[in-house]
CSV table of N, CA, C and O in Angstrom, one decimal:
chain,number,residue,atom,x,y,z
R,21,ILE,N,0.8,-1.2,0.0
R,21,ILE,CA,0.0,0.0,0.0
R,21,ILE,C,0.9,1.2,0.0
R,21,ILE,O,0.6,2.2,-0.7
R,22,LEU,N,1.9,1.2,0.8
R,22,LEU,CA,2.8,2.4,0.9
R,22,LEU,C,3.4,2.8,-0.5
R,22,LEU,O,3.4,3.9,-0.8
R,23,GLU,N,3.8,1.8,-1.2
R,23,GLU,CA,4.4,2.0,-2.5
R,23,GLU,C,3.4,2.6,-3.5
R,23,GLU,O,3.7,3.5,-4.3
R,24,GLU,N,2.1,2.1,-3.4
R,24,GLU,CA,1.0,2.7,-4.2
R,24,GLU,C,0.8,4.1,-3.9
R,24,GLU,O,0.6,5.0,-4.8
R,25,LEU,N,0.8,4.5,-2.6
R,25,LEU,CA,0.6,5.9,-2.2
R,25,LEU,C,1.8,6.7,-2.7
R,25,LEU,O,1.5,7.8,-3.2
R,26,ARG,N,3.0,6.2,-2.6
R,26,ARG,CA,4.1,7.0,-3.1
R,26,ARG,C,4.1,7.3,-4.6
R,26,ARG,O,4.4,8.3,-5.0
R,27,SER,N,3.6,6.2,-5.3
R,27,SER,CA,3.5,6.4,-6.7
R,27,SER,C,2.4,7.3,-7.1
R,27,SER,O,2.5,8.2,-7.9
R,28,ALA,N,1.2,7.2,-6.4
R,28,ALA,CA,0.1,8.1,-6.7
R,28,ALA,C,0.3,9.6,-6.3
R,28,ALA,O,-0.1,10.5,-7.0
R,29,PHE,N,1.1,9.8,-5.2
R,29,PHE,CA,1.3,11.2,-4.8
R,29,PHE,C,2.7,11.7,-5.1
R,29,PHE,O,3.1,12.8,-4.6
R,30,ASN,N,3.4,11.0,-5.9
R,30,ASN,CA,4.7,11.5,-6.5
R,30,ASN,C,5.5,12.4,-5.6
R,30,ASN,O,5.6,13.6,-5.8
R,31,GLY,N,6.1,11.8,-4.6
R,31,GLY,CA,7.1,12.5,-3.7
R,31,GLY,C,6.4,13.3,-2.6
R,31,GLY,O,7.1,14.0,-1.8
R,32,GLN,N,5.1,13.2,-2.4
R,32,GLN,CA,4.5,13.9,-1.3
R,32,GLN,C,4.3,13.1,-0.1
R,32,GLN,O,3.8,13.6,1.0
R,33,VAL,N,4.6,11.8,-0.1
R,33,VAL,CA,4.4,11.0,1.1
R,33,VAL,C,5.8,11.0,1.9
R,33,VAL,O,6.8,10.8,1.3
R,34,LEU,N,5.6,11.4,3.1
R,34,LEU,CA,6.8,11.5,4.0
R,34,LEU,C,7.5,10.1,4.2
R,34,LEU,O,6.8,9.1,4.1
R,35,GLU,N,8.8,10.1,4.4
R,35,GLU,CA,9.6,8.9,4.6
R,35,GLU,C,9.5,8.4,6.0
R,35,GLU,O,9.6,7.2,6.3
R,36,THR,N,9.4,9.3,7.0
R,36,THR,CA,9.4,8.9,8.4
R,36,THR,C,8.2,8.0,8.8
R,36,THR,O,7.1,8.3,8.4
R,37,LYS,N,8.5,7.0,9.5
R,37,LYS,CA,7.5,6.0,9.9
R,37,LYS,C,7.4,6.1,11.4
R,37,LYS,O,8.4,6.2,12.1
R,38,ILE,N,6.1,6.2,12.0
R,38,ILE,CA,5.9,6.2,13.4
R,38,ILE,C,5.6,4.8,13.8
R,38,ILE,O,4.6,4.2,13.4
R,39,ARG,N,6.5,4.3,14.6
R,39,ARG,CA,6.3,2.9,15.1
R,39,ARG,C,5.2,2.9,16.2
R,39,ARG,O,5.1,3.8,16.9
R,40,ARG,N,4.5,1.8,16.3
R,40,ARG,CA,3.5,1.6,17.3
R,40,ARG,C,4.3,1.4,18.6
R,40,ARG,O,5.3,0.8,18.7
R,41,SER,N,3.7,1.9,19.7
R,41,SER,CA,4.3,1.8,21.0
R,41,SER,C,3.3,2.0,22.1
R,41,SER,O,2.3,2.8,22.0
R,42,VAL,N,3.5,1.3,23.2
R,42,VAL,CA,2.7,1.4,24.4
R,42,VAL,C,2.7,2.9,24.9
R,42,VAL,O,1.7,3.4,25.3
R,43,LYS,N,3.9,3.4,24.9
R,43,LYS,CA,4.1,4.8,25.4
R,43,LYS,C,3.3,5.8,24.6
R,43,LYS,O,2.7,6.7,25.2
R,44,LEU,N,3.2,5.6,23.3
R,44,LEU,CA,2.4,6.5,22.5
R,44,LEU,C,0.9,6.4,22.8
R,44,LEU,O,0.1,7.4,22.8
R,45,ARG,N,0.4,5.2,23.1
R,45,ARG,CA,-1.0,5.0,23.5
R,45,ARG,C,-1.2,5.5,24.9
R,45,ARG,O,-2.3,6.0,25.2
R,46,GLU,N,-0.3,5.5,25.8
R,46,GLU,CA,-0.5,5.9,27.2
R,46,GLU,C,-0.5,7.4,27.3
R,46,GLU,O,-1.3,7.9,28.1
R,47,ALA,N,0.3,8.1,26.6
R,47,ALA,CA,0.4,9.6,26.7
R,47,ALA,C,-0.9,10.3,26.7
R,47,ALA,O,-1.1,11.1,27.7
R,48,PRO,N,-1.8,10.2,25.8
R,48,PRO,CA,-3.1,10.9,25.8
R,48,PRO,C,-3.9,10.5,27.0
R,48,PRO,O,-4.7,11.4,27.5
R,49,ALA,N,-3.8,9.3,27.5
R,49,ALA,CA,-4.6,8.9,28.6
R,49,ALA,C,-4.2,9.7,29.9
R,49,ALA,O,-5.0,9.9,30.8
R,50,PHE,N,-3.0,10.1,29.9
R,50,PHE,CA,-2.5,11.0,31.0
R,50,PHE,C,-2.6,12.4,30.7
R,50,PHE,O,-2.1,13.3,31.5
R,51,GLY,N,-3.1,12.8,29.6
R,51,GLY,CA,-3.2,14.2,29.2
R,51,GLY,C,-1.9,14.8,28.9
R,51,GLY,O,-1.7,16.0,29.1
R,52,ARG,N,-0.9,14.0,28.4
R,52,ARG,CA,0.4,14.5,28.1
R,52,ARG,C,0.8,14.2,26.7
R,52,ARG,O,0.3,13.3,26.1
R,53,THR,N,1.8,15.0,26.2
R,53,THR,CA,2.4,14.7,24.9
R,53,THR,C,3.4,13.5,25.1
R,53,THR,O,3.8,13.3,26.2
R,54,ILE,N,3.8,12.9,24.0
R,54,ILE,CA,4.8,11.9,24.1
R,54,ILE,C,6.1,12.4,24.7
R,54,ILE,O,6.8,11.7,25.4
R,55,PHE,N,6.4,13.7,24.4
R,55,PHE,CA,7.6,14.3,24.9
R,55,PHE,C,7.6,14.6,26.4
R,55,PHE,O,8.6,14.6,27.0
R,56,GLN,N,6.4,14.8,26.9
R,56,GLN,CA,6.3,14.9,28.4
R,56,GLN,C,6.2,13.5,29.1
R,56,GLN,O,6.8,13.4,30.1
R,57,HIS,N,5.5,12.6,28.5
R,57,HIS,CA,5.3,11.3,29.1
R,57,HIS,C,6.5,10.4,29.0
R,57,HIS,O,6.9,9.8,30.0
R,58,ALA,N,7.1,10.3,27.8
R,58,ALA,CA,8.3,9.4,27.6
R,58,ALA,C,9.2,10.0,26.6
R,58,ALA,O,9.3,9.5,25.4
R,59,PRO,N,10.0,11.0,27.0
R,59,PRO,CA,10.8,11.7,26.0
R,59,PRO,C,11.9,10.9,25.3
R,59,PRO,O,12.4,11.2,24.3
R,60,GLY,N,12.3,9.8,26.0
R,60,GLY,CA,13.4,8.9,25.4
R,60,GLY,C,12.8,7.7,24.7
R,60,GLY,O,13.6,6.9,24.2
R,61,SER,N,11.5,7.7,24.5
R,61,SER,CA,10.9,6.5,23.9
R,61,SER,C,11.1,6.5,22.3
R,61,SER,O,11.4,7.6,21.7
R,62,ALA,N,10.8,5.4,21.7
R,62,ALA,CA,10.9,5.2,20.3
R,62,ALA,C,9.9,6.2,19.6
R,62,ALA,O,10.2,6.8,18.6
R,63,GLY,N,8.7,6.3,20.2
R,63,GLY,CA,7.7,7.2,19.7
R,63,GLY,C,8.1,8.6,19.7
R,63,GLY,O,7.9,9.4,18.7
R,64,ALA,N,8.8,9.1,20.7
R,64,ALA,CA,9.3,10.5,20.8
R,64,ALA,C,10.3,10.7,19.7
R,64,ALA,O,10.3,11.7,19.0
R,65,GLU,N,11.2,9.7,19.6
R,65,GLU,CA,12.3,9.8,18.6
R,65,GLU,C,11.7,9.8,17.2
R,65,GLU,O,12.1,10.6,16.3
R,66,ASP,N,10.6,9.0,16.9
R,66,ASP,CA,10.0,9.0,15.6
R,66,ASP,C,9.4,10.4,15.3
R,66,ASP,O,9.5,10.9,14.2
R,67,TYR,N,8.7,10.9,16.3
R,67,TYR,CA,8.0,12.2,16.1
R,67,TYR,C,9.1,13.4,15.9
R,67,TYR,O,8.9,14.3,15.2
R,68,LEU,N,10.2,13.2,16.6
R,68,LEU,CA,11.3,14.2,16.3
R,68,LEU,C,11.8,14.1,14.9
R,68,LEU,O,12.0,15.1,14.2
R,69,ARG,N,12.0,12.9,14.4
R,69,ARG,CA,12.4,12.7,13.0
R,69,ARG,C,11.4,13.2,12.0
R,69,ARG,O,11.7,13.8,11.0
R,70,LEU,N,10.1,13.0,12.3
R,70,LEU,CA,9.0,13.5,11.5
R,70,LEU,C,9.1,15.0,11.4
R,70,LEU,O,9.0,15.6,10.4
R,71,THR,N,9.3,15.7,12.6
R,71,THR,CA,9.4,17.1,12.6
R,71,THR,C,10.6,17.6,11.8
R,71,THR,O,10.5,18.6,11.0
R,72,GLN,N,11.7,16.9,11.9
R,72,GLN,CA,12.9,17.3,11.1
R,72,GLN,C,12.6,17.1,9.6
R,72,GLN,O,12.9,18.0,8.8
R,73,GLU,N,11.9,16.1,9.2
R,73,GLU,CA,11.6,15.9,7.8
R,73,GLU,C,10.6,16.9,7.3
R,73,GLU,O,10.8,17.5,6.2
R,74,ILE,N,9.6,17.3,8.0
R,74,ILE,CA,8.6,18.3,7.6
R,74,ILE,C,9.3,19.7,7.5
R,74,ILE,O,9.2,20.4,6.5
R,75,LEU,N,10.1,20.0,8.5
R,75,LEU,CA,10.8,21.3,8.4
R,75,LEU,C,11.8,21.3,7.3
R,75,LEU,O,12.0,22.4,6.6
R,76,ALA,N,12.5,20.2,7.0
R,76,ALA,CA,13.4,20.2,5.9
R,76,ALA,C,12.7,20.4,4.6
R,76,ALA,O,13.2,21.1,3.7
R,77,ARG,N,11.5,19.8,4.5
R,77,ARG,CA,10.7,20.0,3.2
R,77,ARG,C,10.3,21.4,3.1
R,77,ARG,O,10.1,21.9,2.0
R,78,LEU,N,10.1,22.1,4.2
R,78,LEU,CA,9.7,23.5,4.2
R,78,LEU,C,11.0,24.4,4.0
R,78,LEU,O,10.9,25.6,4.0
R,79,GLU,N,12.1,23.8,3.9
R,79,GLU,CA,13.4,24.4,3.7
R,79,GLU,C,13.7,25.4,4.8
R,79,GLU,O,14.1,26.5,4.5
R,80,VAL,N,13.6,25.0,6.0
R,80,VAL,CA,14.0,25.8,7.1
R,80,VAL,C,15.6,25.8,7.1
R,80,VAL,O,16.2,24.7,7.1
R,81,LEU,N,16.2,27.0,7.1
R,81,LEU,CA,17.6,27.0,7.1
R,81,LEU,C,18.2,26.6,8.4
R,81,LEU,O,19.1,25.8,8.5
R,82,ARG,N,17.8,27.2,9.5
R,82,ARG,CA,18.3,26.8,10.8
R,82,ARG,C,17.2,27.3,11.9
R,82,ARG,O,16.8,28.4,11.9
R,83,ALA,N,16.7,26.3,12.7
R,83,ALA,CA,15.7,26.6,13.6
R,83,ALA,C,15.9,25.8,14.9
R,83,ALA,O,15.8,24.6,14.8
R,84,PRO,N,16.1,26.5,16.0
R,84,PRO,CA,16.2,25.7,17.3
R,84,PRO,C,14.7,25.4,17.7
R,84,PRO,O,13.8,26.2,17.6
R,85,LEU,N,14.5,24.2,18.0
R,85,LEU,CA,13.2,23.7,18.4
R,85,LEU,C,13.2,23.1,19.8
R,85,LEU,O,14.0,22.1,20.0
R,86,LEU,N,12.6,23.6,20.7
R,86,LEU,CA,12.6,23.1,22.1
R,86,LEU,C,11.4,22.2,22.3
R,86,LEU,O,10.2,22.6,22.1
R,87,ILE,N,11.6,21.0,22.6
R,87,ILE,CA,10.6,20.0,22.9
R,87,ILE,C,10.9,19.4,24.2
R,87,ILE,O,11.9,18.6,24.3
R,88,GLY,N,10.1,19.7,25.2
R,88,GLY,CA,10.4,19.2,26.5
R,88,GLY,C,11.7,19.8,27.0
R,88,GLY,O,11.9,21.0,26.9
R,89,ASP,N,12.6,19.0,27.4
R,89,ASP,CA,13.9,19.5,27.8
R,89,ASP,C,15.0,19.3,26.8
R,89,ASP,O,16.1,19.3,27.0
R,90,ARG,N,14.5,19.0,25.5
R,90,ARG,CA,15.5,18.7,24.4
R,90,ARG,C,15.4,19.8,23.4
R,90,ARG,O,14.3,20.3,23.1
R,91,THR,N,16.5,20.2,22.9
R,91,THR,CA,16.6,21.2,21.8
R,91,THR,C,17.0,20.5,20.5
R,91,THR,O,18.0,19.7,20.5
R,92,LEU,N,16.3,20.7,19.5
R,92,LEU,CA,16.6,20.1,18.2
R,92,LEU,C,17.0,21.2,17.3
R,92,LEU,O,16.3,22.1,17.0
R,93,SER,N,18.2,21.1,16.8
R,93,SER,CA,18.7,22.1,15.8
R,93,SER,C,18.6,21.5,14.4
R,93,SER,O,19.0,20.3,14.2
R,94,LEU,N,18.1,22.2,13.5
R,94,LEU,CA,17.9,21.7,12.2
R,94,LEU,C,18.7,22.5,11.2
R,94,LEU,O,18.8,23.8,11.3
R,95,VAL,N,19.3,21.9,10.3
R,95,VAL,CA,20.0,22.6,9.2
R,95,VAL,C,19.3,22.2,7.9
R,95,VAL,O,18.8,21.1,7.8
R,96,ARG,N,19.4,23.0,7.0
R,96,ARG,CA,18.7,22.8,5.7
R,96,ARG,C,19.3,21.6,5.0
R,96,ARG,O,20.4,21.3,4.9
R,97,GLN,N,18.3,20.8,4.5
R,97,GLN,CA,18.7,19.6,3.7
R,97,GLN,C,18.1,19.7,2.3
R,97,GLN,O,17.0,20.3,2.2
R,98,GLU,N,18.7,19.1,1.4
R,98,GLU,CA,18.1,19.1,0.0
R,98,GLU,C,17.1,18.0,0.0
R,98,GLU,O,17.4,16.9,0.3
R,99,VAL,N,15.9,18.3,-0.3
R,99,VAL,CA,14.8,17.4,-0.4
R,99,VAL,C,14.1,17.5,-1.7
R,99,VAL,O,13.7,18.6,-2.2
R,100,GLY,N,14.0,16.4,-2.4
R,100,GLY,CA,13.4,16.4,-3.7
R,100,GLY,C,11.8,16.4,-3.6
R,100,GLY,O,11.3,16.0,-2.6
R,101,HIS,N,11.2,16.8,-4.6
R,101,HIS,CA,9.7,16.8,-4.8
R,101,HIS,C,9.0,17.3,-3.5
R,101,HIS,O,8.5,16.6,-2.7
R,102,VAL,N,9.0,18.6,-3.4
R,102,VAL,CA,8.2,19.2,-2.3
R,102,VAL,C,6.8,19.5,-2.8
R,102,VAL,O,6.5,20.0,-3.8
């Protein structure tokens, strides 16, 4: 299915995959984001990667992003088919 979507939407499907995780399911039950609930979890890492990919596609040159107690610095990347 993923390959069909990529073919149909010609470069508009993001590469980052969000893995299923217990921590991701727990966070909303506690009224918290994944970054508040389990900042070191696979789900938090996946969402950080997704953020990087989206901002890179928007061609952000350099942006410090504070998520919880972590700062993510982004540098521009060349991304095809925006």
